[in-house]
Structure formats: C-alpha cells, structure tokens
PDB file of C-alpha atoms in Angstrom:
ATOM      1  CA  MET E   1     101.457 -36.035 188.444  1.00 43.00           C
ATOM      2  CA  HIS E   2     100.605 -37.855 191.847  1.00 48.00           C
ATOM      3  CA  ARG E   3      96.884 -38.858 192.124  1.00 52.00           C
ATOM      4  CA  THR E   4      95.158 -39.399 195.404  1.00 50.00           C
ATOM      5  CA  ASP E   5      92.245 -41.765 195.902  1.00 55.00           C
ATOM      6  CA  PHE E   6      89.381 -39.487 197.058  1.00 53.00           C
ATOM      7  CA  VAL E   7      87.781 -42.272 199.142  1.00 61.00           C
ATOM      8  CA  ALA E   8      91.190 -42.707 201.001  1.00 65.00           C
ATOM      9  CA  ALA E   9      91.392 -38.804 201.368  1.00 58.00           C
ATOM     10  CA  ALA E  10      87.789 -38.770 202.779  1.00 57.00           C
ATOM     11  CA  ALA E  11      88.465 -41.587 205.164  1.00 65.00           C
ATOM     12  CA  ALA E  12      91.647 -39.738 206.434  1.00 64.00           C
ATOM     13  CA  ASN E  13      89.834 -36.467 206.932  1.00 58.00           C
ATOM     14  CA  ARG E  14      87.045 -38.132 208.772  1.00 63.00           C
ATOM     15  CA  ARG E  15      89.715 -39.908 211.242  1.00 71.00           C
ATOM     16  CA  ASN E  16      91.434 -36.508 211.662  1.00 66.00           C
ATOM     17  CA  THR E  17      88.027 -34.888 212.575  1.00 63.00           C
ATOM     18  CA  ASN E  18      87.057 -37.643 215.049  1.00 71.00           C
ATOM     19  CA  ARG E  19      90.464 -37.071 216.815  1.00 74.00           C
ATOM     20  CA  LEU E  20      89.900 -33.374 216.890  1.00 68.00           C
ATOM     21  CA  VAL E  21      86.353 -33.655 218.446  1.00 71.00           C
ATOM     22  CA  LEU E  22      87.843 -36.214 221.078  1.00 77.00           C
ATOM     23  CA  LEU E  23      90.569 -33.649 221.954  1.00 78.00           C
ATOM     24  CA  LEU E  24      87.821 -30.984 222.418  1.00 75.00           C
ATOM     25  CA  LEU E  25      85.908 -33.322 224.753  1.00 78.00           C
ATOM     26  CA  LEU E  26      89.124 -33.962 226.653  1.00 82.00           C
ATOM     27  CA  ILE E  27      89.792 -30.081 227.102  1.00 82.00           C
ATOM     28  CA  GLY E  28      86.313 -29.790 228.375  1.00 82.00           C
ATOM     29  CA  ALA E  29      86.652 -32.750 230.750  1.00 85.00           C
ATOM     30  CA  ILE E  30      90.096 -31.480 232.004  1.00 85.00           C
ATOM     31  CA  LEU E  31      88.630 -28.041 232.799  1.00 84.00           C
ATOM     32  CA  GLY E  32      85.757 -29.448 234.646  1.00 85.00           C
ATOM     33  CA  TYR E  33      88.013 -31.760 236.618  1.00 87.00           C
ATOM     34  CA  LEU E  34      90.275 -28.848 237.707  1.00 82.00           C
ATOM     35  CA  LEU E  35      87.409 -26.638 238.688  1.00 82.00           C
ATOM     36  CA  GLY E  36      85.919 -29.351 240.856  1.00 83.00           C
ATOM     37  CA  TRP E  37      89.331 -30.161 242.249  1.00 81.00           C
ATOM     38  CA  SER E  38      89.997 -26.538 243.121  1.00 77.00           C
ATOM     39  CA  LEU E  39      86.569 -26.052 244.790  1.00 77.00           C
ATOM     40  CA  GLU E  40      87.335 -29.318 246.947  1.00 78.00           C
ATOM     41  CA  LEU E  41      90.634 -27.601 248.102  1.00 72.00           C
ATOM     42  CA  TYR E  42      88.820 -24.555 249.082  1.00 69.00           C
ATOM     43  CA  THR E  43      86.115 -26.228 251.026  1.00 69.00           C
ATOM     44  CA  THR E  44      87.926 -29.066 252.753  1.00 65.00           C
ATOM     45  CA  ALA E  45      88.978 -27.695 256.088  1.00 49.00           C
ATOM     46  CA  ALA E  46      91.106 -30.753 257.033  1.00 43.00           C
ATOM     47  CA  MET E  47      93.462 -30.286 253.865  1.00 50.00           C
ATOM     48  CA  ARG E  48      93.778 -26.469 254.684  1.00 52.00           C
ATOM     49  CA  GLN E  49      94.582 -27.148 258.372  1.00 49.00           C
ATOM     50  CA  HIS E  50      96.834 -30.320 258.212  1.00 45.00           C
ATOM     51  CA  GLY E  51      98.637 -29.736 254.967  1.00 51.00           C
ATOM     52  CA  VAL E  52      97.386 -32.941 253.400  1.00 50.00           C
ATOM     53  CA  THR E  53      98.770 -33.350 249.806  1.00 54.00           C
ATOM     54  CA  VAL E  54      96.647 -32.247 246.871  1.00 56.00           C
ATOM     55  CA  TRP E  55      97.943 -34.747 244.496  1.00 63.00           C
ATOM     56  CA  TYR E  56      95.257 -37.348 244.533  1.00 68.00           C
ATOM     57  CA  LEU E  57      92.198 -38.533 242.443  1.00 78.00           C
ATOM     58  CA  SER E  58      89.620 -35.778 243.308  1.00 81.00           C
ATOM     59  CA  PRO E  59      86.045 -37.073 243.744  1.00 85.00           C
ATOM     60  CA  TRP E  60      84.707 -33.368 243.334  1.00 85.00           C
ATOM     61  CA  GLY E  61      86.971 -33.202 240.172  1.00 85.00           C
ATOM     62  CA  VAL E  62      85.418 -36.252 238.739  1.00 89.00           C
ATOM     63  CA  ARG E  63      82.032 -34.703 239.114  1.00 90.00           C
ATOM     64  CA  GLY E  64      83.054 -31.584 237.706  1.00 87.00           C
ATOM     65  CA  ALA E  65      84.118 -33.271 234.593  1.00 89.00           C
ATOM     66  CA  LEU E  66      80.977 -35.299 234.286  1.00 90.00           C
ATOM     67  CA  LEU E  67      78.931 -32.198 234.801  1.00 88.00           C
ATOM     68  CA  LEU E  68      80.444 -30.325 232.322  1.00 84.00           C
ATOM     69  CA  THR E  69      80.351 -33.072 229.752  1.00 82.00           C
ATOM     70  CA  GLY E  70      76.609 -33.448 230.603  1.00 82.00           C
ATOM     71  CA  PHE E  71      75.772 -29.926 230.148  1.00 80.00           C
ATOM     72  CA  GLY E  72      77.639 -30.096 226.749  1.00 74.00           C
ATOM     73  CA  VAL E  73      75.559 -33.074 225.605  1.00 76.00           C
ATOM     74  CA  LEU E  74      72.382 -31.408 226.908  1.00 77.00           C
ATOM     75  CA  TRP E  75      72.889 -28.208 224.921  1.00 73.00           C
ATOM     76  CA  ILE E  76      73.876 -30.047 221.841  1.00 70.00           C
ATOM     77  CA  VAL E  77      70.593 -32.064 221.933  1.00 74.00           C
ATOM     78  CA  LEU E  78      68.729 -28.627 222.210  1.00 72.00           C
ATOM     79  CA  ALA E  79      70.597 -27.255 219.177  1.00 68.00           C
ATOM     80  CA  PHE E  80      69.961 -30.429 217.214  1.00 70.00           C
ATOM     81  CA  LEU E  81      66.261 -29.634 217.580  1.00 72.00           C
ATOM     82  CA  VAL E  82      66.116 -26.154 216.205  1.00 69.00           C
ATOM     83  CA  GLY E  83      69.746 -25.576 214.893  1.00 68.00           C
ATOM     84  CA  ASP E  84      68.705 -25.535 211.070  1.00 73.00           C
ATOM     85  CA  ARG E  85      66.012 -23.096 211.385  1.00 78.00           C
ATOM     86  CA  ILE E  86      68.145 -20.899 213.511  1.00 75.00           C
ATOM     87  CA  VAL E  87      71.102 -20.869 210.793  1.00 78.00           C
ATOM     88  CA  LEU E  88      68.624 -20.269 207.830  1.00 82.00           C
ATOM     89  CA  GLY E  89      67.118 -17.428 209.697  1.00 82.00           C
ATOM     90  CA  LEU E  90      70.580 -15.924 210.598  1.00 78.00           C
ATOM     91  CA  VAL E  91      71.651 -15.887 206.890  1.00 84.00           C
ATOM     92  CA  GLY E  92      68.455 -14.471 205.700  1.00 87.00           C
ATOM     93  CA  ALA E  93      67.589 -17.542 203.542  1.00 91.00           C
ATOM     94  CA  ARG E  94      64.218 -18.112 201.968  1.00 94.00           C
ATOM     95  CA  GLU E  95      62.847 -21.401 200.575  1.00 95.00           C
ATOM     96  CA  VAL E  96      62.014 -21.380 196.969  1.00 96.00           C
ATOM     97  CA  GLY E  97      60.055 -23.792 194.661  1.00 95.00           C
ATOM     98  CA  ARG E  98      61.049 -25.465 191.545  1.00 95.00           C
ATOM     99  CA  GLU E  99      58.899 -23.251 189.547  1.00 95.00           C
ATOM    100  CA  GLU E 100      61.096 -20.238 190.515  1.00 95.00           C
ATOM    101  CA  LEU E 101      64.689 -21.843 190.086  1.00 96.00           C
ATOM    102  CA  PRO E 102      64.179 -24.958 188.130  1.00 96.00           C
ATOM    103  CA  GLN E 103      67.884 -25.479 187.335  1.00 96.00           C
ATOM    104  CA  LEU E 104      68.972 -25.292 190.965  1.00 97.00           C
ATOM    105  CA  HIS E 105      66.145 -27.818 191.963  1.00 97.00           C
ATOM    106  CA  ASN E 106      67.344 -30.132 189.130  1.00 97.00           C
ATOM    107  CA  VAL E 107      71.039 -29.827 190.219  1.00 97.00           C
ATOM    108  CA  VAL E 108      70.167 -30.486 193.927  1.00 97.00           C
ATOM    109  CA  GLU E 109      67.938 -33.441 192.868  1.00 97.00           C
ATOM    110  CA  GLU E 110      70.870 -34.935 190.674  1.00 96.00           C
ATOM    111  CA  MET E 111      73.160 -34.709 193.695  1.00 96.00           C
ATOM    112  CA  ALA E 112      70.726 -36.163 196.084  1.00 96.00           C
ATOM    113  CA  ILE E 113      70.222 -39.204 193.724  1.00 96.00           C
ATOM    114  CA  ALA E 114      73.918 -39.748 193.392  1.00 95.00           C
ATOM    115  CA  ALA E 115      74.456 -39.569 197.304  1.00 92.00           C
ATOM    116  CA  GLY E 116      71.439 -41.856 197.887  1.00 92.00           C
ATOM    117  CA  VAL E 117      69.825 -39.334 200.246  1.00 92.00           C
ATOM    118  CA  PRO E 118      66.517 -37.532 200.257  1.00 94.00           C
ATOM    119  CA  LYS E 119      66.451 -34.189 198.493  1.00 95.00           C
ATOM    120  CA  PRO E 120      67.261 -31.261 200.811  1.00 94.00           C
ATOM    121  CA  ARG E 121      64.949 -28.356 200.877  1.00 95.00           C
ATOM    122  CA  VAL E 122      66.356 -25.498 198.565  1.00 96.00           C
ATOM    123  CA  TYR E 123      66.782 -21.950 199.760  1.00 96.00           C
ATOM    124  CA  LEU E 124      67.881 -18.568 198.217  1.00 96.00           C
ATOM    125  CA  ILE E 125      69.889 -15.785 199.928  1.00 94.00           C
ATOM    126  CA  ASP E 126      69.003 -12.691 197.952  1.00 92.00           C
ATOM    127  CA  THR E 127      72.723 -11.066 197.728  1.00 92.00           C
ATOM    128  CA  PRO E 128      75.062 -10.620 194.551  1.00 91.00           C
ATOM    129  CA  ALA E 129      77.860 -12.213 196.694  1.00 90.00           C
ATOM    130  CA  LEU E 130      79.074 -15.608 195.570  1.00 93.00           C
ATOM    131  CA  ASN E 131      78.479 -18.348 198.357  1.00 93.00           C
ATOM    132  CA  ALA E 132      76.548 -21.319 199.532  1.00 94.00           C
ATOM    133  CA  LEU E 133      75.950 -23.281 202.495  1.00 91.00           C
ATOM    134  CA  ALA E 134      74.264 -26.425 203.891  1.00 90.00           C
ATOM    135  CA  THR E 135      72.541 -27.167 207.046  1.00 86.00           C
ATOM    136  CA  GLY E 136      70.685 -29.870 208.792  1.00 78.00           C
ATOM    137  CA  LEU E 137      71.539 -32.482 211.427  1.00 74.00           C
ATOM    138  CA  ASP E 138      70.682 -35.529 209.526  1.00 79.00           C
ATOM    139  CA  THR E 139      69.998 -36.515 205.771  1.00 84.00           C
ATOM    140  CA  ARG E 140      66.300 -36.549 206.355  1.00 86.00           C
ATOM    141  CA  ARG E 141      66.015 -32.870 207.488  1.00 85.00           C
ATOM    142  CA  SER E 142      68.547 -30.921 205.554  1.00 90.00           C
ATOM    143  CA  ALA E 143      68.604 -27.811 203.350  1.00 92.00           C
ATOM    144  CA  ILE E 144      71.003 -26.196 200.895  1.00 95.00           C
ATOM    145  CA  GLY E 145      71.113 -22.580 200.398  1.00 94.00           C
ATOM    146  CA  VAL E 146      72.824 -20.651 197.521  1.00 96.00           C
ATOM    147  CA  THR E 147      73.122 -16.846 196.918  1.00 94.00           C
ATOM    148  CA  ARG E 148      71.713 -15.071 193.789  1.00 94.00           C
ATOM    149  CA  GLY E 149      75.225 -13.987 192.804  1.00 93.00           C
ATOM    150  CA  LEU E 150      76.373 -17.685 192.723  1.00 94.00           C
ATOM    151  CA  LEU E 151      73.298 -18.485 190.498  1.00 95.00           C
ATOM    152  CA  ASP E 152      74.009 -15.481 188.165  1.00 94.00           C
ATOM    153  CA  LYS E 153      77.776 -16.046 187.869  1.00 94.00           C
ATOM    154  CA  LEU E 154      78.225 -19.846 187.679  1.00 96.00           C
ATOM    155  CA  ASP E 155      77.552 -22.136 184.706  1.00 96.00           C
ATOM    156  CA  ARG E 156      75.832 -25.605 185.355  1.00 95.00           C
ATOM    157  CA  ASP E 157      78.993 -27.460 185.804  1.00 96.00           C
ATOM    158  CA  GLU E 158      80.328 -25.041 188.266  1.00 96.00           C
ATOM    159  CA  LEU E 159      77.036 -24.970 190.116  1.00 97.00           C
ATOM    160  CA  GLN E 160      76.831 -28.747 190.243  1.00 97.00           C
ATOM    161  CA  GLY E 161      80.310 -28.790 191.750  1.00 96.00           C
ATOM    162  CA  VAL E 162      79.380 -26.462 194.452  1.00 97.00           C
ATOM    163  CA  ILE E 163      76.109 -28.350 195.273  1.00 97.00           C
ATOM    164  CA  GLY E 164      78.047 -31.537 195.299  1.00 96.00           C
ATOM    165  CA  HIS E 165      80.251 -29.960 198.030  1.00 95.00           C
ATOM    166  CA  GLU E 166      77.181 -29.053 199.990  1.00 95.00           C
ATOM    167  CA  MET E 167      75.724 -32.323 199.677  1.00 94.00           C
ATOM    168  CA  GLY E 168      78.969 -33.786 200.870  1.00 92.00           C
ATOM    169  CA  HIS E 169      78.431 -31.806 204.012  1.00 90.00           C
ATOM    170  CA  ILE E 170      75.032 -33.269 204.272  1.00 89.00           C
ATOM    171  CA  VAL E 171      76.212 -36.830 203.580  1.00 86.00           C
ATOM    172  CA  ASN E 172      79.044 -36.599 205.902  1.00 83.00           C
ATOM    173  CA  LEU E 173      76.780 -35.059 208.757  1.00 79.00           C
ATOM    174  CA  ASP E 174      79.131 -32.041 209.032  1.00 78.00           C
ATOM    175  CA  MET E 175      76.464 -30.020 210.484  1.00 73.00           C
ATOM    176  CA  ARG E 176      76.210 -32.370 213.246  1.00 70.00           C
ATOM    177  CA  TYR E 177      79.961 -31.973 213.910  1.00 70.00           C
ATOM    178  CA  ALA E 178      79.761 -28.258 213.398  1.00 70.00           C
ATOM    179  CA  THR E 179      76.763 -27.983 216.047  1.00 66.00           C
ATOM    180  CA  ALA E 180      78.403 -30.191 218.459  1.00 67.00           C
ATOM    181  CA  VAL E 181      81.816 -28.532 218.158  1.00 70.00           C
ATOM    182  CA  GLY E 182      80.385 -24.911 218.197  1.00 68.00           C
ATOM    183  CA  ILE E 183      78.454 -25.762 221.408  1.00 68.00           C
ATOM    184  CA  LEU E 184      81.296 -27.338 223.285  1.00 71.00           C
ATOM    185  CA  VAL E 185      83.624 -24.412 222.243  1.00 75.00           C
ATOM    186  CA  GLY E 186      81.161 -22.029 223.530  1.00 74.00           C
ATOM    187  CA  LEU E 187      80.506 -23.905 226.910  1.00 74.00           C
ATOM    188  CA  ILE E 188      84.228 -24.300 227.502  1.00 79.00           C
ATOM    189  CA  ALA E 189      84.655 -20.403 226.797  1.00 78.00           C
ATOM    190  CA  LEU E 190      81.868 -19.643 229.177  1.00 77.00           C
ATOM    191  CA  VAL E 191      82.822 -21.893 231.929  1.00 77.00           C
ATOM    192  CA  ALA E 192      86.674 -20.916 231.643  1.00 78.00           C
ATOM    193  CA  ASP E 193      85.760 -17.168 231.810  1.00 76.00           C
ATOM    194  CA  PHE E 194      83.595 -17.992 234.877  1.00 74.00           C
ATOM    195  CA  ALA E 195      86.393 -19.847 236.736  1.00 72.00           C
ATOM    196  CA  PHE E 196      89.077 -17.310 235.787  1.00 69.00           C
ATOM    197  CA  ARG E 197      86.906 -14.434 237.045  1.00 70.00           C
ATOM    198  CA  ALA E 198      86.034 -16.311 240.217  1.00 67.00           C
ATOM    199  CA  LEU E 199      89.524 -17.452 241.055  1.00 63.00           C
ATOM    200  CA  TYR E 200      91.492 -14.552 239.950  1.00 59.00           C
ATOM    201  CA  LEU E 201      89.437 -11.418 239.605  1.00 55.00           C
ATOM    202  CA  ARG E 202      87.636 -12.064 242.870  1.00 50.00           C
ATOM    203  CA  GLY E 203      90.406 -12.429 245.114  1.00 52.00           C
ATOM    204  CA  ALA E 204      92.406 -15.724 244.077  1.00 49.00           C
ATOM    205  CA  GLY E 205      95.664 -14.032 244.338  1.00 49.00           C
ATOM    206  CA  ARG E 206      94.924 -12.972 247.906  1.00 50.00           C
ATOM    207  CA  ARG E 207      93.949 -16.507 248.888  1.00 50.00           C
ATOM    208  CA  PHE E 208      97.279 -17.847 247.562  1.00 47.00           C
ATOM    209  CA  GLY E 209      99.102 -16.430 250.480  1.00 48.00           C
ATOM    210  CA  ARG E 210      96.748 -17.907 253.001  1.00 50.00           C
ATOM    211  CA  GLU E 211      96.747 -21.338 251.202  1.00 49.00           C
ATOM    212  CA  ARG E 212     100.603 -21.590 251.902  1.00 47.00           C
ATOM    213  CA  SER E 213      99.629 -22.932 255.302  1.00 46.00           C
ATOM    214  CA  GLY E 214      98.093 -25.698 253.594  1.00 47.00           C
ATOM    215  CA  GLY E 215     101.357 -26.592 251.515  1.00 49.00           C
ATOM    216  CA  SER E 216     102.827 -25.450 248.447  1.00 53.00           C
ATOM    217  CA  GLY E 217     100.946 -28.127 246.391  1.00 54.00           C
ATOM    218  CA  THR E 218      97.746 -26.094 246.910  1.00 59.00           C
ATOM    219  CA  VAL E 219      99.189 -22.863 245.388  1.00 64.00           C
ATOM    220  CA  ILE E 220     100.546 -24.937 242.612  1.00 66.00           C
ATOM    221  CA  ALA E 221      97.047 -26.530 242.132  1.00 64.00           C
ATOM    222  CA  LEU E 222      95.464 -23.097 242.129  1.00 69.00           C
ATOM    223  CA  LEU E 223      97.873 -21.732 239.581  1.00 73.00           C
ATOM    224  CA  MET E 224      97.201 -24.677 237.472  1.00 72.00           C
ATOM    225  CA  VAL E 225      93.557 -24.011 237.343  1.00 72.00           C
ATOM    226  CA  LEU E 226      94.138 -20.366 236.621  1.00 74.00           C
ATOM    227  CA  ILE E 227      96.417 -20.993 233.700  1.00 77.00           C
ATOM    228  CA  PHE E 228      94.200 -23.776 232.133  1.00 75.00           C
ATOM    229  CA  ALA E 229      91.208 -21.655 232.534  1.00 74.00           C
ATOM    230  CA  ALA E 230      92.974 -18.825 230.670  1.00 76.00           C
ATOM    231  CA  LEU E 231      94.200 -21.120 227.890  1.00 77.00           C
ATOM    232  CA  ALA E 232      91.223 -23.550 227.500  1.00 78.00           C
ATOM    233  CA  PRO E 233      89.069 -21.203 225.188  1.00 77.00           C
ATOM    234  CA  VAL E 234      92.175 -20.651 222.923  1.00 79.00           C
ATOM    235  CA  PHE E 235      92.756 -24.289 222.667  1.00 76.00           C
ATOM    236  CA  ALA E 236      89.189 -25.178 222.014  1.00 75.00           C
ATOM    237  CA  LYS E 237      89.008 -22.389 219.276  1.00 74.00           C
ATOM    238  CA  LEU E 238      92.146 -23.872 217.396  1.00 76.00           C
ATOM    239  CA  VAL E 239      90.384 -27.272 217.501  1.00 73.00           C
ATOM    240  CA  GLN E 240      86.988 -25.822 216.101  1.00 70.00           C
ATOM    241  CA  MET E 241      88.911 -24.256 213.270  1.00 75.00           C
ATOM    242  CA  ALA E 242      90.983 -27.369 212.623  1.00 72.00           C
ATOM    243  CA  VAL E 243      87.566 -29.256 212.452  1.00 69.00           C
ATOM    244  CA  SER E 244      86.126 -26.792 209.953  1.00 74.00           C
ATOM    245  CA  ARG E 245      89.224 -27.085 207.658  1.00 79.00           C
ATOM    246  CA  GLN E 246      89.014 -30.851 207.686  1.00 76.00           C
ATOM    247  CA  ARG E 247      85.425 -30.712 206.807  1.00 83.00           C
ATOM    248  CA  GLU E 248      85.963 -28.609 203.826  1.00 88.00           C
ATOM    249  CA  PHE E 249      88.533 -30.940 202.504  1.00 87.00           C
ATOM    250  CA  LEU E 250      86.202 -33.693 202.941  1.00 85.00           C
ATOM    251  CA  ALA E 251      83.181 -32.064 201.336  1.00 91.00           C
ATOM    252  CA  ASP E 252      85.419 -31.147 198.301  1.00 92.00           C
ATOM    253  CA  ALA E 253      86.425 -34.779 197.929  1.00 89.00           C
ATOM    254  CA  THR E 254      82.840 -35.861 198.196  1.00 90.00           C
ATOM    255  CA  SER E 255      81.906 -33.496 195.573  1.00 93.00           C
ATOM    256  CA  VAL E 256      84.265 -35.229 193.082  1.00 91.00           C
ATOM    257  CA  ARG E 257      82.834 -38.659 194.032  1.00 90.00           C
ATOM    258  CA  LEU E 258      79.210 -37.351 193.297  1.00 93.00           C
ATOM    259  CA  THR E 259      79.885 -35.526 190.206  1.00 93.00           C
ATOM    260  CA  ARG E 260      82.788 -37.455 188.779  1.00 91.00           C
ATOM    261  CA  ASN E 261      84.003 -34.075 187.501  1.00 91.00           C
ATOM    262  CA  PRO E 262      86.687 -32.139 189.691  1.00 92.00           C
ATOM    263  CA  HIS E 263      86.843 -29.296 187.134  1.00 94.00           C
ATOM    264  CA  GLY E 264      83.353 -27.970 187.864  1.00 95.00           C
ATOM    265  CA  LEU E 265      84.197 -27.378 191.503  1.00 96.00           C
ATOM    266  CA  ILE E 266      87.878 -26.318 190.719  1.00 95.00           C
ATOM    267  CA  SER E 267      86.478 -23.444 188.165  1.00 95.00           C
ATOM    268  CA  ALA E 268      83.858 -22.526 190.909  1.00 95.00           C
ATOM    269  CA  LEU E 269      86.353 -22.067 193.843  1.00 94.00           C
ATOM    270  CA  GLU E 270      88.572 -20.030 191.481  1.00 92.00           C
ATOM    271  CA  LYS E 271      85.616 -17.806 190.792  1.00 92.00           C
ATOM    272  CA  LEU E 272      84.572 -17.670 194.491  1.00 90.00           C
ATOM    273  CA  ALA E 273      88.168 -16.667 195.441  1.00 84.00           C
ATOM    274  CA  VAL E 274      88.059 -13.289 193.800  1.00 82.00           C
ATOM    275  CA  SER E 275      84.217 -12.679 194.274  1.00 76.00           C
ATOM    276  CA  ALA E 276      83.445 -13.746 197.877  1.00 72.00           C
ATOM    277  CA  GLU E 277      82.367 -10.782 199.961  1.00 76.00           C
ATOM    278  CA  PRO E 278      80.702 -10.035 203.243  1.00 77.00           C
ATOM    279  CA  PHE E 279      76.802  -9.779 203.181  1.00 81.00           C
ATOM    280  CA  ARG E 280      74.044  -9.455 205.526  1.00 77.00           C
ATOM    281  CA  GLY E 281      73.636 -12.653 207.497  1.00 72.00           C
ATOM    282  CA  ALA E 282      77.278 -13.436 207.019  1.00 74.00           C
ATOM    283  CA  ASN E 283      78.987 -13.018 210.495  1.00 72.00           C
ATOM    284  CA  ARG E 284      81.362 -14.754 212.816  1.00 69.00           C
ATOM    285  CA  ALA E 285      78.629 -17.129 213.871  1.00 66.00           C
ATOM    286  CA  THR E 286      77.910 -18.443 210.530  1.00 74.00           C
ATOM    287  CA  GLN E 287      81.179 -17.890 208.686  1.00 77.00           C
ATOM    288  CA  HIS E 288      82.427 -21.348 208.954  1.00 77.00           C
ATOM    289  CA  MET E 289      79.333 -22.731 207.464  1.00 81.00           C
ATOM    290  CA  PHE E 290      79.765 -21.483 203.983  1.00 88.00           C
ATOM    291  CA  ILE E 291      81.905 -22.947 201.170  1.00 91.00           C
ATOM    292  CA  VAL E 292      84.337 -19.950 201.186  1.00 88.00           C
ATOM    293  CA  ASN E 293      84.677 -17.668 204.311  1.00 83.00           C
ATOM    294  CA  PRO E 294      82.614 -14.541 203.281  1.00 84.00           C
ATOM    295  CA  LEU E 295      84.386 -12.290 205.785  1.00 76.00           C
ATOM    296  CA  ARG E 296      87.939 -13.109 204.942  1.00 68.00           C
ATOM    297  CA  ASN E 297      89.914 -14.844 202.133  1.00 64.00           C
ATOM    298  CA  PHE E 298      92.731 -17.006 203.729  1.00 59.00           C
ATOM    299  CA  SER E 299      95.731 -16.882 201.640  1.00 56.00           C
ATOM    300  CA  GLU E 300      98.378 -19.512 201.838  1.00 51.00           C
ATOM    301  CA  GLN E 301     100.792 -16.862 203.515  1.00 53.00           C
ATOM    302  CA  ALA E 302      98.174 -16.208 206.246  1.00 51.00           C
ATOM    303  CA  SER E 303      98.343 -17.986 209.607  1.00 52.00           C
ATOM    304  CA  ARG E 304      96.177 -21.036 209.295  1.00 62.00           C
ATOM    305  CA  LEU E 305      95.645 -21.704 213.190  1.00 63.00           C
ATOM    306  CA  PHE E 306      92.453 -19.575 213.327  1.00 64.00           C
ATOM    307  CA  ALA E 307      91.437 -20.045 209.605  1.00 72.00           C
ATOM    308  CA  THR E 308      87.782 -21.403 209.033  1.00 75.00           C
ATOM    309  CA  HIS E 309      88.599 -22.614 205.680  1.00 83.00           C
ATOM    310  CA  PRO E 310      91.787 -24.024 203.981  1.00 86.00           C
ATOM    311  CA  PRO E 311      93.296 -21.602 201.405  1.00 86.00           C
ATOM    312  CA  ILE E 312      91.631 -22.020 198.068  1.00 89.00           C
ATOM    313  CA  PRO E 313      94.728 -22.756 196.313  1.00 89.00           C
ATOM    314  CA  ALA E 314      95.378 -25.728 198.511  1.00 87.00           C
ATOM    315  CA  ARG E 315      91.711 -27.000 197.934  1.00 91.00           C
ATOM    316  CA  VAL E 316      92.385 -26.740 194.186  1.00 91.00           C
ATOM    317  CA  ARG E 317      95.593 -28.567 194.334  1.00 89.00           C
ATOM    318  CA  ARG E 318      93.843 -31.551 196.320  1.00 87.00           C
ATOM    319  CA  LEU E 319      90.955 -31.450 193.811  1.00 90.00           C
ATOM    320  CA  MET E 320      93.592 -32.008 190.948  1.00 87.00           C
ATOM    321  CA  ASN E 321      94.987 -34.826 192.408  1.00 83.00           C
ATOM    322  CA  LEU E 322      91.857 -36.590 193.359  1.00 73.00           C
ATOM    323  CA  ASN E 323      91.077 -39.536 191.239  1.00 56.00           C
ATOM    324  CA  GLY E 324      87.429 -39.259 190.251  1.00 47.00           C
ATOM    325  CA  ASP E 325      87.307 -42.466 188.098  1.00 45.00           C
TER     326      ASP E 325
END
C-alpha cells in the first residue's frame, strides 16, 4: 500500500490553505475596487458629459479596495479579542476541572506535552451526541471541548486520537484561519449585498440608459459591478468551505504525529460517522468547528463544493496512508 509522509501532507495542506486565504483577500479587494470605480463613474461629471473612456486605473477603486481590506482587518482583530469566549458560549460548553473528568484532563495534558504547547482549558458539552471542537487564537489561550456522548462511547485510544486532532487545530492556528476567513466572508457578503441593492434594486437599471450618453464602456462597467456583486459571496463561501476541508485533513495528520497511532482516530471517526447528530449549540455558525459536521454527514457522493468537512471515508483512507513512524 502506498504510504504518505504525514509531514509532507501537512505542509501541502498548509500551502493550499494559504493560497485559498489569499484568493479570498483578492475577491474582497476586487469587490472594493469595482465599487469605488463605479462610484467614480457616477460622480465624475466630465466622464458622463464627454464620453471619457472608463478603462483606466481608478483612484477611487484603489481606495475602495484598501478600505474594504482595512475593515476586514479591523473586524478580525476584534474577533481575535473575544472570539473564543463567543464560540464556547454558543455551543453551551462549561469548563470542567481535573477532579470531575480526570481521564480527559490526562489525555489533553499528554497531547499538549507531545505538541510542546501549554495545556488548553478543558470544556464539556452536555449532550449525548458524539463530537468535539477546539477554539483559541493562539497556543497560550486555547480550549478543547468534547461532548458527554464522546466520553461515554470512545475508549482511551479513540479519545486520544480525537484530542490529538483538536490539538492539531490549536498547534496549526486553525482557529485564527477560521476566524479570519469567517469575518472576511461575512464582510464580502454584506458589502456585495449592499452594492447589489444600491446599483440594481434602487434604479441601476434605469441609469444604464442614461449612461449610454457617456459611452458603452460605462454600461459594461456597471454590468461588471452587478455581476461580481452577485457572485462574490458565492465565491467567498466556496473558498471558506475549501479552507475548512484543508484544515480537517491537516488536523488529522497532526493527530497521527502526536499520538503515533492512526488507528485510534480512524476508529473514532468510524464511530462518529454513524453517531454524529445535531444538538443545541450546533448551528450553521459553528458547524465547521467540530471534528465532524453535526448537521450533515457528507458522503463521497455528495457535492463537496459547500461541504465543511471532507467525507469521513476519504479522511480514513488518508490516515491509513500516513506514515506515523
């Protein structure tokens, strides 16, 4: 059987994720540029009256791109300050001490030592569903949460595999990626919706006829803005889902590196595949943060474009090929 070096697999997934994040930033910059450009076309009287060409580098467009990027960075910084507390509150997790769940604390401590990071805080989600998640924007302020069902149904090796996976998210700073990507996707959707309504629903169609006196280029430019404003949120969501899938593969590989035992995580994933179910706190805002999606089990036959997680059979095959030596 062909075996894959898990270090190389992790590096490849990290490169792919970086490319996807850059693509998302590019989508936002293009949207900001087009909005600034279209605003300049509307407000520059000389272009409307004398038919000056629209095909030029727009100073307003550059400002729009920088402004949208700046807003994204600002919101990301704010989310970094309180994001972990918000997530734990949303999923209904409560912090538990060693005296209440000694085995869970021991496993988390083992994985933290193997990863060379401070021990994360330990949280419990009181539900019979099987699932787990990690949060925290750096290794010094992180937390791992598991459900009651997970503790009841998994043996120690399986639990170690799951905790190793969540520790992988912490070590690889996946929550930083997830927070940044989520904020950017939300910002792009918000701005695109505003642009679409402003340009189309509030009379852009009627303006197209008047803008013909300024040249067909203006009409084409406005159509480009409308089309991109309609498609940008879809493209951004596709990138977000692709980032999430890459992060899951990388966390699986990191679990193998920490535990030196892929079979524990494989067995756990097989149990999760048939036992994962929705529960209070599991919703569309948090579904991508769990080890398996609590709302939907993505099969290999399902469309992967909007899948938050790779199909579990695909994850198991990769784990079986990883070299844990």
